[in-house]
Structures are given as C-alpha cells and as structure tokens.
Amino acid sequence: MERSLAKILPSLSRFRRDQDGSLTIMALFFFICMIMIGGLSVDIMVFENNRTRLQSLTDRAVLAAADMEQSGDPEGVVRSYFEKAGLADKLDAIQVQNGLLTRSVSVQTSNPMRTMFMNMTGVTQMTPRASATAAEGQGDLEIALVLDVSNSMNNPSSVPGIPTKLDDMKGAAKRFVDIVFAQSENDSITITLVPYNTQVNAGKSILTALNVPQVHDYSHCAEFSSGDYGTLSLSAGGQYDQAAHFDQWYSSEDPVVNVCRTGANQQIKLHQSNPDVIKTQLDALSAHGNTSSEIGLKWAAGFLDPASRPVTAALAAAGEVAPNMANRPLDYGTGNSQKVIVLLTDGINTDQKRIRPEYMSGESPVWRIFADQSLDFYAARIKEVGDQDGDGFQNEQFWIKGGTYMGVTWPDQFSSAPLPPFLASIFNTTLDPVRLSWSELWAEMNPRHYAYAYIADATENTADGDAFLNEIWANVSGPEKDDRLLQTCNGLRDAGVAVYTIGFEINDHAKDIMGRCASNANTFVNVVGDDLEDKFVSIATSITKLRLTQ
C-alpha cells in the first residue's frame, strides 16, 4: 500500500503544478452566461409557440361560434374547440352578444408556463395570452364602389351574350349590390358609387359643399395636387381647383370627348341606402376617356373619412342623400361598423392633361363672330408680321380662319378687327362679335385645334403651337398616378379600411399596382369576363358575413 501511494504522490504533485488547459474563473463565467442566453432563447421560443397556438385556436373558435348558420350554443362551440385541443382549462372568459340580426363572440385565454432557464434570473413563469372577437350579421357598413369607365371598357366582353366589358361590369356590380342589401338592413348600409375615367364627375352639389371655386358650369370635376394624396380627408377650405371643361385628345374644332364627364347619370352617388338607386345609376354608365384610378380612389377614401360628414349633410338637406344617412360617414372604429372599398380597373393609369389656372378664367384672345354658338366662326388676336397675307395691310391684329357662309367662301387672313367689313357684309350683321372667356373657348374649341389652326397657322410655325400647348396645360403621367394611388392605399390600410381590388383582364404592371393597393394578398383578384360576377359575389359575401374584428 505504501509503495502504491509513493507511486501516485509524484503524479499528483505534477498535476497540481501543471497549468496547461486550466479553466480560469472568467472562462467559467462566460460559459455560464452562454448557457443562460441560450436558455432564454429556448424559453422565448416555447412561449411564442404556445402563444401562436393559443391565438390560432382562439381565432378559429370565435369564428365558428359567431357563425349564425350554426345552431349550437356559441359558448358551447368555443368550449368544444378548446376541449378537443386539450386546453379547456386555458379559457378565462367568453362573452356572447346576440342582436336581432347580429352575433358577436369574444374570448380571452391564458396559458401559464414554467420557465426552464429563465428561473436562473428570477423569472419562474411566463403567461402566453390570446384574445379574439368575431362578429357576423348586421353592422353599420359603408362601401365605396370605384369603377373604371374608361374607353377600353367598350371592348368586347369574353362572356357569350354580353356585348362589352362595361356591360359585364354593370351586371356583376348589380349582383354585388343585391347580395349586400339582401344580407343587411337598409338603414345600416350605404354604398357610394364613384365612376372614374380621366376624371371623376363629382357633381355641382359636392363641389359647392367643398367650397371649390367654380369658374364655369359646363362640368363639375376637381383637380387634386400631389400633396392632396397625403391625407384621406377631403378639404372644405376651397383648396381644390375646378377642372377645366376641355378635350385633351382631338384636334378637330369641336370637342369630341371632354376630360370631365357631364350629366347626373355619370357622377358620384354619395352614401345611397336604396339599392334601386344604385342599380339605376350603374345601368346609366357609359365609357370613354383615359384611366385615372388614383382620382377615383381619392374621392372614395374622402367619402369614407368622417371629415366629409358635412358634405353628406348638405346633400341630405338637398334631397340627394336619405335624411337618416346624414351622419355618414361614421367615425373610424365605431361599434361594429366596417368601411370597405372595391376598386375595379381594366388597365394601367394613363396620362392626364390639366389646364393651368391662368387659362381657366378671364378673357381669352378669341372672339366668336356670332352670339349664336351654333355658328362657329372665330377671330383670334394674333399679330401679323409685316404683310403676311399679302392684302396690302401690315401688322394687322387678328387672325381669321377661312370658311364658307351662305355660299360665300373666304381664305385664312389677318384683319384689323375681329369682324372686318367684308365679313359683316357676308354675315349680314351689325352685331358686335362676342369675346370668349378661356372656359368658354375650351368648351367650344379644342386646345389642339386652337394651337395649330390658329397660332401655328398664323405664325407659319408648328413649334409655336407646341409651345402654346405646353404653356396652357400640365401633364400628370401614369407612373406619377401610380404613386398617388399607392399613397392613398397605404393611408386606407393604416385607417383600417378594407380595400378589395379587381383587375379586369389587366397586364402585369397593373397587377402589381392593384396587388400592392389591396389590403392583403387575399383581397386582390385578376379576372377574365366570365369570372367577374363570381368575384363580386365572393367579395359581397365576405364583407357582409363573418368578420374577425379583433
């Protein structure tokens, strides 16, 4: 035994003196910290897994319990879901509210769990919690239908028996209206109809209620600046300009297609609670012009924002909105209310011209020879350089287009007066010509025609016509319109407004924009003609039935 100890003692002595591979106190401290951090991560992952599972179960339980088509007791339905999941003891509270046409179910749950590693820091327990509220049936519902009525909607429909895409849309939208009102009481739901193409015909009553300065009475559209898209609300402070009444496309003398639509059957219908009124308006829609979905959405967003309530009240006083809807739109988050926009387009946003304010009002340099507008003979104040027309008179002040009247023909020429003696004798008139305002001129003559048939012809320089057009109007491009649209879409999403977007046979660019505008991936659809009605039906059903509200 002594010999064995003698052999071991030298080895123990060497081990005591040997410092190779020793663990320092600091290394041990870091090692323990690593164990704790790793342990904290494990506890947090377990916590989040339990919370996610609990929230998913809670959502499914309240949705099933709130479904008015199931005959079971709502509280019993909730308990059965938790019992089957083995979590019946995690239920803290169940609240059921039944109305005549409504049901709301709220559930609160918690699942205390002991920590495995965080107890080293003094935290011995964590409690995942979940709550949810689902509602179905009657609740205040404000819907805005924003519908494309640009010229491409006149293209043939792919559905047999339906002439055009516009007809297809009308039928689908009317089916939507029928479903929404069939599943709701009329005094709890309103639909605002916003048809759009290059512009949106708001109507005189709305422009008046918004205090938009009206410089003409030919049509009633408003111009929104880029900054106006930074807010959902509509201003009643007179900050918007009235849009000019003009044709941005054609070069003929007489306007063919005006940027701003006319007629009550083409304008916004605000907060309507009578489905027949909405369907009649849908039937009356016609299509032409370009696409400005951002303007349509701006109006729709504004009329779901509570700041526009005075406009609704003004239209109710005028008999254009039912008196019991004068308080619309409701505040965001009111009770069981919901705000929804359905935006349909069949193409990309396209360029839009805007007449600059200085060419909207005041006197133009153009005279109409006759007071009678049907006799469209004009003279423009354009100064002659020398004797351009070779009549022996230099530097005359007015350019008169050639024409024919009562069998007498005259050429283009300059004149010292808007109604020279030779024309007065041809027209057999002693009446003075009528000087037109800018608004009157654009209502009677296309800007392109004036630019080239008058300015360019008089100066014998096409560039002068180009320069004039660039001076009188500004261009809003398609990409700029997309940016404005998405700005409004983001604002609606932040405000809790549900946005459904429908691409009606659109290209990839439009799909991208509409997809980004929708509230989520499930609220954007791209359809062909024979699917359009089904999609409208699906949207109508989803917004009037079961809703997970919290």
Tab-separated table of C-alpha atoms in Angstrom, residues 53-515:
chain	number	residue	atom	x	y	z
A	53	ARG	CA	-51.052	28.019	-30.992
A	54	LEU	CA	-53.385	29.610	-28.455
A	55	GLN	CA	-54.182	32.592	-30.733
A	56	SER	CA	-54.893	30.347	-33.714
A	57	LEU	CA	-57.211	28.176	-31.638
A	58	THR	CA	-58.954	31.255	-30.221
A	59	ASP	CA	-59.492	32.763	-33.689
A	60	ARG	CA	-60.954	29.534	-35.051
A	61	ALA	CA	-63.208	29.092	-32.038
A	62	VAL	CA	-64.732	32.590	-32.143
A	63	LEU	CA	-65.251	32.462	-35.913
A	64	ALA	CA	-67.103	29.176	-35.605
A	65	ALA	CA	-69.143	30.357	-32.617
A	66	ALA	CA	-70.154	33.655	-34.270
A	67	ASP	CA	-71.422	31.925	-37.418
A	68	MET	CA	-75.187	32.462	-37.341
A	69	GLU	CA	-75.740	29.487	-39.645
A	70	GLN	CA	-74.633	27.052	-36.937
A	71	SER	CA	-77.373	26.136	-34.446
A	72	GLY	CA	-75.231	25.324	-31.406
A	73	ASP	CA	-74.800	27.459	-28.340
A	74	PRO	CA	-71.936	29.890	-29.127
A	75	GLU	CA	-70.296	29.434	-25.726
A	76	GLY	CA	-70.562	25.667	-26.074
A	77	VAL	CA	-68.930	25.840	-29.507
A	78	VAL	CA	-65.970	27.732	-28.068
A	79	ARG	CA	-65.571	25.264	-25.194
A	80	SER	CA	-65.728	22.290	-27.573
A	81	TYR	CA	-62.839	23.690	-29.621
A	82	PHE	CA	-60.681	24.072	-26.520
A	83	GLU	CA	-61.672	20.686	-25.105
A	84	LYS	CA	-60.679	18.915	-28.309
A	85	ALA	CA	-57.332	20.705	-28.202
A	86	GLY	CA	-56.829	19.706	-24.573
A	87	LEU	CA	-56.788	23.348	-23.489
A	88	ALA	CA	-60.201	23.724	-21.858
A	89	ASP	CA	-58.601	24.976	-18.645
A	90	LYS	CA	-56.987	27.862	-20.530
A	91	LEU	CA	-60.278	29.691	-21.110
A	92	ASP	CA	-60.530	32.833	-18.980
A	93	ALA	CA	-63.687	34.491	-20.332
A	94	ILE	CA	-66.321	34.009	-23.037
A	95	GLN	CA	-68.694	36.824	-23.947
A	96	VAL	CA	-71.584	36.400	-26.405
A	97	GLN	CA	-73.760	39.268	-27.636
A	98	ASN	CA	-76.826	38.460	-29.734
A	99	GLY	CA	-78.866	41.030	-31.637
A	100	LEU	CA	-81.790	40.744	-33.992
A	101	LEU	CA	-79.509	40.112	-36.949
A	102	THR	CA	-76.124	40.051	-35.285
A	103	ARG	CA	-73.889	37.929	-33.133
A	104	SER	CA	-70.591	38.864	-31.555
A	105	VAL	CA	-68.354	36.430	-29.663
A	106	SER	CA	-65.319	37.488	-27.614
A	107	VAL	CA	-62.862	35.105	-25.941
A	108	GLN	CA	-59.919	35.710	-23.618
A	109	THR	CA	-57.407	32.959	-22.822
A	110	SER	CA	-54.134	32.426	-20.996
A	111	ASN	CA	-51.720	29.506	-20.657
A	112	PRO	CA	-49.195	29.897	-17.788
A	113	MET	CA	-45.939	28.005	-18.373
A	114	ARG	CA	-42.977	27.348	-16.106
A	115	THR	CA	-39.658	28.503	-17.450
A	116	MET	CA	-36.775	26.085	-17.870
A	117	PHE	CA	-33.863	28.515	-17.882
A	118	MET	CA	-35.200	31.990	-17.083
A	119	ASN	CA	-35.743	30.874	-13.479
A	120	MET	CA	-31.990	31.439	-13.102
A	121	THR	CA	-32.808	35.149	-13.471
A	122	GLY	CA	-35.739	35.010	-11.086
A	123	VAL	CA	-38.486	34.607	-13.740
A	124	THR	CA	-40.175	31.344	-12.879
A	125	GLN	CA	-43.320	31.691	-15.034
A	126	MET	CA	-44.466	33.246	-18.336
A	127	THR	CA	-48.079	33.529	-19.482
A	128	PRO	CA	-48.994	33.499	-23.188
A	129	ARG	CA	-52.333	35.258	-23.676
A	130	ALA	CA	-54.713	35.424	-26.626
A	131	SER	CA	-57.991	37.178	-27.294
A	132	ALA	CA	-60.288	37.497	-30.287
A	133	THR	CA	-63.661	38.916	-31.235
A	134	ALA	CA	-65.693	37.804	-34.231
A	135	ALA	CA	-68.954	39.277	-35.452
A	136	GLU	CA	-71.471	38.294	-38.074
A	137	GLY	CA	-74.595	39.839	-39.428
A	138	GLN	CA	-75.974	43.308	-39.156
A	139	GLY	CA	-73.482	46.078	-38.519
A	140	ASP	CA	-73.081	49.544	-39.978
A	141	LEU	CA	-71.401	49.100	-43.329
A	142	GLU	CA	-70.044	51.830	-45.602
A	143	ILE	CA	-68.981	50.685	-49.057
A	144	ALA	CA	-67.465	52.636	-51.933
A	145	LEU	CA	-67.614	51.092	-55.406
A	146	VAL	CA	-64.861	52.670	-57.528
A	147	LEU	CA	-65.483	51.569	-61.108
A	148	ASP	CA	-63.465	52.063	-64.283
A	149	VAL	CA	-65.483	53.617	-67.131
A	150	SER	CA	-62.565	54.405	-69.446
A	151	ASN	CA	-62.833	53.817	-73.186
A	152	SER	CA	-61.307	50.320	-73.031
A	153	MET	CA	-64.398	49.159	-71.141
A	154	ASN	CA	-66.178	49.413	-74.502
A	155	ASN	CA	-64.092	46.473	-75.750
A	156	PRO	CA	-65.983	43.238	-76.447
A	157	SER	CA	-66.733	41.007	-73.485
A	158	SER	CA	-65.388	37.465	-73.395
A	159	VAL	CA	-68.728	36.298	-71.971
A	160	PRO	CA	-71.168	34.975	-74.600
A	161	GLY	CA	-74.249	37.159	-74.886
A	162	ILE	CA	-72.709	40.187	-73.153
A	163	PRO	CA	-71.683	42.877	-75.680
A	164	THR	CA	-68.938	44.778	-73.820
A	165	LYS	CA	-66.765	44.675	-70.725
A	166	LEU	CA	-68.800	47.611	-69.421
A	167	ASP	CA	-71.986	45.547	-69.663
A	168	ASP	CA	-70.227	42.693	-67.878
A	169	MET	CA	-69.169	45.014	-65.070
A	170	LYS	CA	-72.651	46.507	-64.726
A	171	GLY	CA	-74.213	43.080	-64.282
A	172	ALA	CA	-71.598	41.959	-61.767
A	173	ALA	CA	-71.821	45.184	-59.766
A	174	LYS	CA	-75.625	44.991	-59.610
A	175	ARG	CA	-75.379	41.427	-58.313
A	176	PHE	CA	-72.974	42.721	-55.663
A	177	VAL	CA	-75.497	45.377	-54.619
A	178	ASP	CA	-78.312	42.824	-54.386
A	179	ILE	CA	-76.293	40.495	-52.144
A	180	VAL	CA	-75.078	43.252	-49.836
A	181	PHE	CA	-78.545	44.654	-49.245
A	182	ALA	CA	-80.190	41.228	-49.013
A	183	GLN	CA	-77.976	40.357	-46.037
A	184	SER	CA	-78.311	43.699	-44.284
A	185	GLU	CA	-80.918	46.180	-43.196
A	186	ASN	CA	-81.042	49.188	-45.499
A	187	ASP	CA	-80.685	51.663	-42.645
A	188	SER	CA	-77.322	50.194	-41.672
A	189	ILE	CA	-75.607	50.133	-45.058
A	190	THR	CA	-74.637	52.751	-47.619
A	191	ILE	CA	-72.922	52.437	-50.968
A	192	THR	CA	-71.071	55.322	-52.593
A	193	LEU	CA	-70.645	54.898	-56.345
A	194	VAL	CA	-67.566	56.540	-57.888
A	195	PRO	CA	-67.276	56.076	-61.679
A	196	TYR	CA	-63.907	57.255	-62.992
A	197	ASN	CA	-62.075	57.612	-66.270
A	198	THR	CA	-59.712	60.530	-66.972
A	199	GLN	CA	-61.526	62.451	-64.242
A	200	VAL	CA	-64.399	61.994	-61.789
A	201	ASN	CA	-67.663	63.882	-62.176
A	202	ALA	CA	-68.352	64.912	-58.582
A	203	GLY	CA	-71.435	66.959	-59.413
A	204	LYS	CA	-72.233	70.573	-58.621
A	205	SER	CA	-73.629	69.841	-55.140
A	206	ILE	CA	-70.431	68.180	-53.931
A	207	LEU	CA	-68.157	70.901	-55.331
A	208	THR	CA	-70.348	73.516	-53.674
A	209	ALA	CA	-70.272	71.684	-50.331
A	210	LEU	CA	-66.465	71.512	-50.549
A	211	ASN	CA	-66.283	75.241	-51.390
A	212	VAL	CA	-64.489	74.593	-54.672
A	213	PRO	CA	-64.364	77.901	-56.614
A	214	GLN	CA	-66.427	77.236	-59.734
A	215	VAL	CA	-65.277	79.259	-62.722
A	216	HIS	CA	-67.635	77.573	-65.182
A	217	ASP	CA	-70.795	75.493	-65.133
A	218	TYR	CA	-70.105	73.117	-68.024
A	219	SER	CA	-68.993	70.210	-65.824
A	220	HIS	CA	-68.038	69.579	-62.220
A	221	CYS	CA	-64.703	67.871	-61.600
A	222	ALA	CA	-61.968	68.897	-59.163
A	223	GLU	CA	-58.203	68.843	-59.501
A	224	PHE	CA	-56.132	67.206	-56.747
A	225	SER	CA	-52.486	68.172	-56.384
A	226	SER	CA	-49.756	65.728	-55.422
A	227	GLY	CA	-49.875	66.933	-51.812
A	228	ASP	CA	-53.607	66.233	-51.543
A	229	TYR	CA	-52.896	62.498	-51.633
A	230	GLY	CA	-51.041	62.695	-48.327
A	231	THR	CA	-54.330	62.620	-46.433
A	232	LEU	CA	-57.540	60.628	-46.781
A	233	SER	CA	-59.826	63.501	-45.876
A	234	LEU	CA	-61.373	65.971	-48.294
A	235	SER	CA	-60.836	69.642	-47.555
A	236	ALA	CA	-63.753	72.068	-47.483
A	237	GLY	CA	-61.384	75.016	-47.350
A	238	GLY	CA	-61.518	75.844	-51.045
A	239	GLN	CA	-58.046	74.437	-51.726
A	240	TYR	CA	-59.045	72.484	-54.843
A	241	ASP	CA	-59.320	73.976	-58.331
A	242	GLN	CA	-62.222	73.159	-60.574
A	243	ALA	CA	-61.118	71.102	-63.569
A	244	ALA	CA	-61.414	72.694	-66.993
A	245	HIS	CA	-64.057	71.523	-69.422
A	246	PHE	CA	-61.987	70.569	-72.456
A	247	ASP	CA	-60.937	67.819	-74.847
A	248	GLN	CA	-57.292	66.778	-74.401
A	249	TRP	CA	-57.160	64.364	-77.338
A	250	TYR	CA	-58.711	65.634	-80.580
A	251	SER	CA	-57.540	68.333	-82.998
A	252	SER	CA	-60.915	68.975	-84.604
A	253	GLU	CA	-62.527	72.319	-83.870
A	254	ASP	CA	-65.446	70.973	-81.862
A	255	PRO	CA	-64.703	68.969	-78.698
A	256	VAL	CA	-65.353	65.235	-79.093
A	257	VAL	CA	-64.532	63.755	-75.669
A	258	ASN	CA	-64.280	66.058	-72.678
A	259	VAL	CA	-61.948	65.200	-69.815
A	260	CYS	CA	-64.684	65.870	-67.250
A	261	ARG	CA	-67.919	63.958	-67.757
A	262	THR	CA	-71.283	65.692	-67.720
A	263	GLY	CA	-74.725	64.513	-66.718
A	264	ALA	CA	-76.130	63.399	-63.393
A	265	ASN	CA	-76.088	59.775	-64.547
A	266	GLN	CA	-72.265	59.810	-64.739
A	267	GLN	CA	-71.480	61.430	-61.400
A	268	ILE	CA	-70.751	60.286	-57.864
A	269	LYS	CA	-73.686	58.860	-55.928
A	270	LEU	CA	-72.981	59.505	-52.272
A	271	HIS	CA	-73.996	57.211	-49.373
A	272	GLN	CA	-77.034	55.646	-51.007
A	273	SER	CA	-79.166	53.266	-48.940
A	274	ASN	CA	-81.622	52.383	-51.720
A	275	PRO	CA	-80.290	49.553	-53.915
A	276	ASP	CA	-82.560	50.538	-56.804
A	277	VAL	CA	-80.990	53.999	-56.974
A	278	ILE	CA	-77.522	52.482	-57.198
A	279	LYS	CA	-78.502	49.915	-59.824
A	280	THR	CA	-80.217	52.584	-61.939
A	281	GLN	CA	-77.025	54.642	-61.830
A	282	LEU	CA	-74.974	51.594	-62.795
A	283	ASP	CA	-77.221	50.933	-65.790
A	284	ALA	CA	-76.733	54.518	-66.992
A	285	LEU	CA	-72.925	54.436	-67.024
A	286	SER	CA	-71.103	54.882	-70.320
A	287	ALA	CA	-67.394	54.619	-71.056
A	288	HIS	CA	-64.808	56.853	-72.698
A	289	GLY	CA	-61.528	58.579	-71.902
A	290	ASN	CA	-58.349	57.535	-70.129
A	291	THR	CA	-57.755	55.853	-66.761
A	292	SER	CA	-57.181	57.770	-63.504
A	293	SER	CA	-57.803	55.241	-60.757
A	294	GLU	CA	-55.977	57.430	-58.232
A	295	ILE	CA	-58.626	60.162	-58.596
A	296	GLY	CA	-61.452	57.667	-58.188
A	297	LEU	CA	-59.831	56.192	-55.074
A	298	LYS	CA	-59.137	59.653	-53.620
A	299	TRP	CA	-62.839	60.546	-53.804
A	300	ALA	CA	-63.850	57.175	-52.339
A	301	ALA	CA	-61.382	57.480	-49.464
A	302	GLY	CA	-62.561	61.005	-48.763
A	303	PHE	CA	-66.196	59.980	-48.553
A	304	LEU	CA	-65.397	57.205	-46.056
A	305	ASP	CA	-63.437	59.630	-43.899
A	306	PRO	CA	-65.540	61.286	-41.160
A	307	ALA	CA	-64.261	64.733	-42.155
A	308	SER	CA	-66.643	64.597	-45.146
A	309	ARG	CA	-69.738	64.343	-42.929
A	310	PRO	CA	-70.728	67.998	-43.613
A	311	VAL	CA	-70.830	67.178	-47.334
A	312	THR	CA	-73.223	64.294	-46.700
A	313	ALA	CA	-75.358	66.529	-44.504
A	314	ALA	CA	-75.506	69.179	-47.233
A	315	LEU	CA	-76.577	66.619	-49.832
A	316	ALA	CA	-79.135	65.180	-47.415
A	317	ALA	CA	-80.596	68.668	-46.982
A	318	ALA	CA	-80.793	68.931	-50.776
A	319	GLY	CA	-82.583	65.579	-51.039
A	320	GLU	CA	-79.681	63.752	-52.696
A	321	VAL	CA	-78.981	61.536	-49.656
A	322	ALA	CA	-81.563	59.923	-47.374
A	323	PRO	CA	-82.076	62.030	-44.200
A	324	ASN	CA	-81.241	59.096	-41.910
A	325	MET	CA	-77.814	58.838	-43.569
A	326	ALA	CA	-76.868	62.468	-42.983
A	327	ASN	CA	-74.468	61.329	-40.235
A	328	ARG	CA	-72.352	59.260	-42.638
A	329	PRO	CA	-69.522	58.538	-42.780
A	330	LEU	CA	-69.177	57.240	-39.250
A	331	ASP	CA	-66.029	57.695	-37.205
A	332	TYR	CA	-63.362	55.066	-37.721
A	333	GLY	CA	-63.878	52.137	-35.358
A	334	THR	CA	-67.466	52.978	-34.439
A	335	GLY	CA	-69.083	49.938	-32.802
A	336	ASN	CA	-69.400	47.031	-35.186
A	337	SER	CA	-69.063	49.250	-38.259
A	338	GLN	CA	-66.934	48.480	-41.265
A	339	LYS	CA	-65.615	50.575	-44.152
A	340	VAL	CA	-64.896	48.859	-47.470
A	341	ILE	CA	-63.647	49.989	-50.879
A	342	VAL	CA	-63.959	47.862	-54.005
A	343	LEU	CA	-61.726	49.235	-56.778
A	344	LEU	CA	-62.011	47.834	-60.310
A	345	THR	CA	-59.787	48.693	-63.253
A	346	ASP	CA	-59.191	47.166	-66.660
A	347	GLY	CA	-55.870	48.838	-67.367
A	348	ILE	CA	-52.963	50.976	-66.282
A	349	ASN	CA	-53.124	54.617	-65.288
A	350	THR	CA	-52.599	56.842	-68.324
A	351	ASP	CA	-51.542	60.441	-68.913
A	352	GLN	CA	-53.889	63.252	-67.969
A	353	LYS	CA	-53.766	66.894	-69.049
A	354	ARG	CA	-54.693	69.698	-66.666
A	355	ILE	CA	-55.405	73.222	-67.872
A	356	ARG	CA	-53.370	75.631	-65.768
A	357	PRO	CA	-55.412	78.028	-63.577
A	358	GLU	CA	-54.398	81.120	-65.560
A	359	TYR	CA	-56.049	79.597	-68.647
A	360	MET	CA	-59.234	78.674	-66.815
A	361	SER	CA	-60.790	82.096	-66.262
A	362	GLY	CA	-60.566	85.613	-67.593
A	363	GLU	CA	-60.811	86.799	-71.185
A	364	SER	CA	-59.273	84.776	-73.973
A	365	PRO	CA	-57.859	86.361	-77.147
A	366	VAL	CA	-60.658	84.811	-79.221
A	367	TRP	CA	-63.895	86.341	-80.500
A	368	ARG	CA	-66.886	84.459	-81.843
A	369	ILE	CA	-68.336	86.320	-84.817
A	370	PHE	CA	-71.901	85.436	-83.858
A	371	ALA	CA	-73.554	85.421	-80.466
A	372	ASP	CA	-75.173	82.193	-81.641
A	373	GLN	CA	-72.764	79.426	-80.625
A	374	SER	CA	-74.008	77.149	-83.403
A	375	LEU	CA	-72.316	79.438	-85.952
A	376	ASP	CA	-68.714	78.738	-85.058
A	377	PHE	CA	-66.743	81.436	-86.873
A	378	TYR	CA	-63.874	82.854	-84.829
A	379	ALA	CA	-61.179	85.521	-84.852
A	380	ALA	CA	-58.084	85.368	-82.639
A	381	ARG	CA	-55.858	88.228	-81.516
A	382	ILE	CA	-52.611	87.188	-83.186
A	383	LYS	CA	-50.454	89.965	-84.602
A	384	GLU	CA	-49.389	89.844	-88.241
A	385	VAL	CA	-45.687	90.242	-89.007
A	386	GLY	CA	-45.453	92.632	-91.925
A	387	ASP	CA	-47.959	91.787	-94.626
A	388	GLN	CA	-48.081	88.015	-94.298
A	389	ASP	CA	-51.410	87.591	-96.063
A	390	GLY	CA	-50.479	89.943	-98.936
A	391	ASP	CA	-53.562	92.144	-98.654
A	392	GLY	CA	-51.556	95.379	-98.593
A	393	PHE	CA	-52.072	95.987	-94.874
A	394	GLN	CA	-49.273	95.385	-92.425
A	395	ASN	CA	-49.197	94.304	-88.775
A	396	GLU	CA	-52.910	93.606	-88.511
A	397	GLN	CA	-54.087	92.406	-85.091
A	398	PHE	CA	-56.452	89.480	-85.732
A	399	TRP	CA	-56.204	86.110	-87.439
A	400	ILE	CA	-59.407	84.950	-89.115
A	401	LYS	CA	-59.823	81.400	-90.320
A	402	GLY	CA	-61.188	80.892	-93.767
A	403	GLY	CA	-64.650	79.460	-94.207
A	404	THR	CA	-67.855	79.353	-96.180
A	405	TYR	CA	-71.151	81.018	-95.291
A	406	MET	CA	-74.273	81.369	-97.439
A	407	GLY	CA	-72.322	80.225	-100.483
A	408	VAL	CA	-69.517	82.746	-99.987
A	409	THR	CA	-66.002	81.464	-99.296
A	410	TRP	CA	-63.029	83.400	-97.913
A	411	PRO	CA	-59.431	82.383	-97.170
A	412	ASP	CA	-57.387	82.480	-93.972
A	413	GLN	CA	-56.280	86.073	-93.441
A	414	PHE	CA	-55.315	88.769	-90.985
A	415	SER	CA	-57.635	91.641	-90.141
A	416	SER	CA	-57.572	94.895	-88.227
A	417	ALA	CA	-60.743	93.928	-86.325
A	418	PRO	CA	-62.349	90.673	-85.178
A	419	LEU	CA	-65.260	91.411	-87.539
A	420	PRO	CA	-63.940	93.191	-90.630
A	421	PRO	CA	-66.415	94.888	-93.007
A	422	PHE	CA	-66.256	92.126	-95.609
A	423	LEU	CA	-67.334	89.521	-93.047
A	424	ALA	CA	-70.034	91.811	-91.648
A	425	SER	CA	-71.492	92.083	-95.138
A	426	ILE	CA	-71.245	88.326	-95.756
A	427	PHE	CA	-72.918	87.586	-92.435
A	428	ASN	CA	-75.346	90.499	-92.877
A	429	THR	CA	-74.914	91.560	-89.273
A	430	THR	CA	-74.309	94.751	-87.342
A	431	LEU	CA	-73.883	92.922	-84.032
A	432	ASP	CA	-70.528	93.052	-82.306
A	433	PRO	CA	-68.617	89.768	-82.040
A	434	VAL	CA	-68.527	88.076	-78.630
A	435	ARG	CA	-65.222	87.826	-76.793
A	436	LEU	CA	-64.930	84.425	-75.133
A	437	SER	CA	-63.527	83.639	-71.713
A	438	TRP	CA	-60.931	80.876	-71.531
A	439	SER	CA	-63.535	78.488	-70.122
A	440	GLU	CA	-65.951	79.343	-72.935
A	441	LEU	CA	-63.227	78.868	-75.521
A	442	TRP	CA	-62.254	75.382	-74.304
A	443	ALA	CA	-65.906	74.359	-74.152
A	444	GLU	CA	-66.296	75.337	-77.817
A	445	MET	CA	-62.877	74.678	-79.344
A	446	ASN	CA	-60.271	72.017	-78.716
A	447	PRO	CA	-56.957	73.375	-77.381
A	448	ARG	CA	-55.066	71.411	-80.030
A	449	HIS	CA	-57.200	72.986	-82.761
A	450	TYR	CA	-56.579	76.491	-81.453
A	451	ALA	CA	-52.849	75.796	-81.098
A	452	TYR	CA	-52.369	74.600	-84.667
A	453	ALA	CA	-55.226	76.052	-86.753
A	454	TYR	CA	-54.812	79.498	-85.259
A	455	ILE	CA	-51.439	80.089	-83.601
A	456	ALA	CA	-49.286	77.780	-85.757
A	457	ASP	CA	-51.104	78.657	-88.997
A	458	ALA	CA	-50.892	82.385	-88.287
A	459	THR	CA	-47.180	82.312	-87.446
A	460	GLU	CA	-46.454	79.610	-90.031
A	461	ASN	CA	-44.535	77.708	-87.344
A	462	THR	CA	-45.784	74.433	-85.849
A	463	ALA	CA	-43.396	74.862	-82.912
A	464	ASP	CA	-45.436	77.870	-81.799
A	465	GLY	CA	-48.478	75.617	-81.489
A	466	ASP	CA	-46.466	73.087	-79.482
A	467	ALA	CA	-45.181	75.819	-77.182
A	468	PHE	CA	-48.693	77.132	-76.585
A	469	LEU	CA	-49.971	73.712	-75.515
A	470	ASN	CA	-47.050	73.258	-73.134
A	471	GLU	CA	-47.873	76.665	-71.687
A	472	ILE	CA	-51.587	76.122	-71.086
A	473	TRP	CA	-51.600	72.611	-69.666
A	474	ALA	CA	-49.612	70.362	-67.362
A	475	ASN	CA	-49.245	66.616	-67.746
A	476	VAL	CA	-49.717	64.039	-64.984
A	477	SER	CA	-48.010	60.823	-66.111
A	478	GLY	CA	-49.084	57.251	-65.489
A	479	PRO	CA	-46.203	56.471	-63.068
A	480	GLU	CA	-46.988	59.606	-61.052
A	481	LYS	CA	-50.605	58.495	-60.864
A	482	ASP	CA	-49.489	55.077	-59.597
A	483	ASP	CA	-47.514	56.729	-56.795
A	484	ARG	CA	-50.523	58.813	-55.788
A	485	LEU	CA	-52.760	55.753	-55.851
A	486	LEU	CA	-50.458	53.723	-53.602
A	487	GLN	CA	-50.150	56.633	-51.188
A	488	THR	CA	-53.923	56.572	-50.734
A	489	CYS	CA	-53.932	52.767	-50.479
A	490	ASN	CA	-51.389	52.898	-47.649
A	491	GLY	CA	-53.445	55.508	-45.831
A	492	LEU	CA	-56.569	53.382	-46.112
A	493	ARG	CA	-54.716	50.349	-44.784
A	494	ASP	CA	-53.487	52.358	-41.791
A	495	ALA	CA	-57.033	53.602	-41.135
A	496	GLY	CA	-58.436	50.067	-41.089
A	497	VAL	CA	-60.437	50.404	-44.306
A	498	ALA	CA	-60.731	47.104	-46.181
A	499	VAL	CA	-59.605	47.566	-49.794
A	500	TYR	CA	-60.559	44.965	-52.401
A	501	THR	CA	-59.022	45.433	-55.846
A	502	ILE	CA	-60.215	43.746	-59.030
A	503	GLY	CA	-58.046	43.612	-62.124
A	504	PHE	CA	-60.303	43.077	-65.112
A	505	GLU	CA	-58.064	41.423	-67.724
A	506	ILE	CA	-55.076	43.641	-66.860
A	507	ASN	CA	-51.368	43.430	-67.681
A	508	ASP	CA	-48.513	42.614	-65.309
A	509	HIS	CA	-47.816	46.241	-64.392
A	510	ALA	CA	-51.423	46.871	-63.419
A	511	LYS	CA	-51.472	43.567	-61.497
A	512	ASP	CA	-48.501	44.741	-59.461
A	513	ILE	CA	-50.117	48.095	-58.635
A	514	MET	CA	-53.514	46.610	-57.792
A	515	GLY	CA	-51.899	43.879	-55.704
